[in-house]
PDB file of C-alpha atoms in Angstrom:
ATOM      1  CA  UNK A   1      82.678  79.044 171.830  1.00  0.00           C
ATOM      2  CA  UNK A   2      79.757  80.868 173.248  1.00  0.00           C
ATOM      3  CA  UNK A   3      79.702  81.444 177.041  1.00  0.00           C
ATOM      4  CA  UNK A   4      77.724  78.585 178.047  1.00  0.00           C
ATOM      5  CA  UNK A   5      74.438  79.624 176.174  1.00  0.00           C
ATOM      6  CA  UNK A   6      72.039  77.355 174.241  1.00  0.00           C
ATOM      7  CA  UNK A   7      71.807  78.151 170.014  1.00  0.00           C
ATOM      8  CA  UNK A   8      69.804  77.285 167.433  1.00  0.00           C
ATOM      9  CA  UNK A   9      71.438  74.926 165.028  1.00  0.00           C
ATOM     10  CA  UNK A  10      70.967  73.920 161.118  1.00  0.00           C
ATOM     11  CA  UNK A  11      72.560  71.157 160.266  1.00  0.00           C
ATOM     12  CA  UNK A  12      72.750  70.921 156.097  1.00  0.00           C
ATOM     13  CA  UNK A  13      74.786  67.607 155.453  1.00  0.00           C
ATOM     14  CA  UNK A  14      75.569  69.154 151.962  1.00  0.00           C
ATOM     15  CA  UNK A  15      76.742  72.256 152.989  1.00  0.00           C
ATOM     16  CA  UNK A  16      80.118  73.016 152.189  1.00  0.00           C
ATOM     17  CA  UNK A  17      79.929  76.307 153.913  1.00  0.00           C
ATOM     18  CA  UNK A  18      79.659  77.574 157.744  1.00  0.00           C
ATOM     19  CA  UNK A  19      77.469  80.386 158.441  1.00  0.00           C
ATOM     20  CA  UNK A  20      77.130  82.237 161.797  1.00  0.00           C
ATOM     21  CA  UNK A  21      74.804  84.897 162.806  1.00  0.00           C
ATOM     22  CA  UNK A  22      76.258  88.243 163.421  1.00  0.00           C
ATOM     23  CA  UNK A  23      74.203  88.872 166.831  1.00  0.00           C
ATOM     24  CA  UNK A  24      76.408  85.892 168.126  1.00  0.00           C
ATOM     25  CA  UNK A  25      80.064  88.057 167.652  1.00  0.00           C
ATOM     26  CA  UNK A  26      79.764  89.883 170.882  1.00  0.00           C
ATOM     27  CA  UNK A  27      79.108  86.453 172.723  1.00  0.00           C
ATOM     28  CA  UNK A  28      81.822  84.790 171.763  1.00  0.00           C
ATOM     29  CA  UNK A  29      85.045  83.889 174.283  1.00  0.00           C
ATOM     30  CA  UNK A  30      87.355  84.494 173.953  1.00  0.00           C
ATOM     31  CA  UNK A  31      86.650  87.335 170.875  1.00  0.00           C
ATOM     32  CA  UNK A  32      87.603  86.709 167.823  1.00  0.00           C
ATOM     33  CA  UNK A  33      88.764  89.074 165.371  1.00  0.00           C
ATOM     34  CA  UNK A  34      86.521  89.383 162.202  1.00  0.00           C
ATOM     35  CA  UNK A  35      88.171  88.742 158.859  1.00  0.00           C
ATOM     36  CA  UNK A  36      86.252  91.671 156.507  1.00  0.00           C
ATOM     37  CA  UNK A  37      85.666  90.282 153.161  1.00  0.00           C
ATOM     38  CA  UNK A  38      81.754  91.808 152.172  1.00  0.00           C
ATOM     39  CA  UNK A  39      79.326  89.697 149.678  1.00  0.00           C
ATOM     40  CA  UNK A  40      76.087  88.865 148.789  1.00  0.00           C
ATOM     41  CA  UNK A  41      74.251  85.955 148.165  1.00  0.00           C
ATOM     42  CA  UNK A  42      70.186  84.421 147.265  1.00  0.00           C
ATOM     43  CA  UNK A  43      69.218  81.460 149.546  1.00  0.00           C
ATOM     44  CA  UNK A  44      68.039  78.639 147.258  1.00  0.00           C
ATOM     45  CA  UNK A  45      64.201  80.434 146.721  1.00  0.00           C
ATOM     46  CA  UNK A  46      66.339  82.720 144.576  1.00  0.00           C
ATOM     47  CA  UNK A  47      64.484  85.943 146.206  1.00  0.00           C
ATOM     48  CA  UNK A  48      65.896  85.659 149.718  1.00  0.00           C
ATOM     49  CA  UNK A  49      69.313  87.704 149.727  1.00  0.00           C
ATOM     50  CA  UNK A  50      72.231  86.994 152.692  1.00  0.00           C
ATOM     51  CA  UNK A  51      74.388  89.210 153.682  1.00  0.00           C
ATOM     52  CA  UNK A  52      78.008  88.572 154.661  1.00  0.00           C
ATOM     53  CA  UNK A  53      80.385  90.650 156.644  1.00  0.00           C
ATOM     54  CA  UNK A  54      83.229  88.671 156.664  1.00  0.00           C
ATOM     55  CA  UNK A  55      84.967  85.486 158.540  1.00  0.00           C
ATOM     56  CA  UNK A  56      86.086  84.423 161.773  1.00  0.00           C
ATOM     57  CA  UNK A  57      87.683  81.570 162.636  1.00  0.00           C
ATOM     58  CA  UNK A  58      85.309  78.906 165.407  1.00  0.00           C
ATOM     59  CA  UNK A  59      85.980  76.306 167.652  1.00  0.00           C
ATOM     60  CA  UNK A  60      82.342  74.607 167.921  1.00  0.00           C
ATOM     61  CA  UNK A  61      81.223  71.734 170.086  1.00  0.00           C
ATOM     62  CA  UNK A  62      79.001  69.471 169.709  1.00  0.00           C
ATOM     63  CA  UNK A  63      78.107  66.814 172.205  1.00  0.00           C
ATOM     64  CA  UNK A  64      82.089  65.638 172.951  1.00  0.00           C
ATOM     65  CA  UNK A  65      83.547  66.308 169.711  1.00  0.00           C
ATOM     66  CA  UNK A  66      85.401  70.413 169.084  1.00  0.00           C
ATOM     67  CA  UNK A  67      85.868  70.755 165.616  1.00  0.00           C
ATOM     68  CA  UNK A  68      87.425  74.048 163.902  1.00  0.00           C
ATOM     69  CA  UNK A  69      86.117  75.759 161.399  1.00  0.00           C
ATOM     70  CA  UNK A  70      86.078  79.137 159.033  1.00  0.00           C
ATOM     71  CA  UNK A  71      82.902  80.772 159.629  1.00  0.00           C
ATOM     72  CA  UNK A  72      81.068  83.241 157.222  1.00  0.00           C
ATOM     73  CA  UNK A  73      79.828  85.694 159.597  1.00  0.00           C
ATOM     74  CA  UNK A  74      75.970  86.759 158.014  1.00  0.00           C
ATOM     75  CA  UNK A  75      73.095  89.096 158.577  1.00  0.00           C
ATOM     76  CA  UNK A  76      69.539  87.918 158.905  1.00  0.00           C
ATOM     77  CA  UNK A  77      69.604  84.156 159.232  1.00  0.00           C
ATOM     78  CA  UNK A  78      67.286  81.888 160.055  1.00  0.00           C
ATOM     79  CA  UNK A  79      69.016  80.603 162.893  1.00  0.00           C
ATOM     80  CA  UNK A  80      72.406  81.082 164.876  1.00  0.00           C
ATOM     81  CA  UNK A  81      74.326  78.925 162.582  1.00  0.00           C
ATOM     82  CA  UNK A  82      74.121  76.682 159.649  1.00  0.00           C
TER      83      UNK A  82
END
């Protein structure tokens, strides 16, 4: 979890896939060790690429519920996580 701070959140109900944005790594508490495993990837306009350092694994909460999840940790989103 973050220290206390507000984020920006995309929620894609068809997602199958949890991205968060890199900037986020050094707020996280307690740290979490990133899992390197490089890729690309084009955002659906097909021109747009993604960049993704690796995963880590998150604890998010949202309202009352903590759920756990593997995170693709990415460059240049539009938000802190999707």
């Amino acid at each position: 979890l973050v220290n206390q701070h507000q984020m920006r959140l995309l929620v894609d109900t068809g997602a199958t896939t949890t991205f968060v944005h890199s900037h986020l790594l050094d707020k996280l508490s307690p740290s979490r060790p990133l899992q390197p495993n490089p890729y690309s990837f084009f955002l659906a306009d097909g021109r747009a690429p993604c960049h993704v350092l690796g995963t880590i694994e998150l604890s998010i909460r949202f309202a009352d519920i903590t759920t756990h999840v593997k995170a693709h940790v990415a460059q240049h989103l539009c938000t802190d996580i999707i």
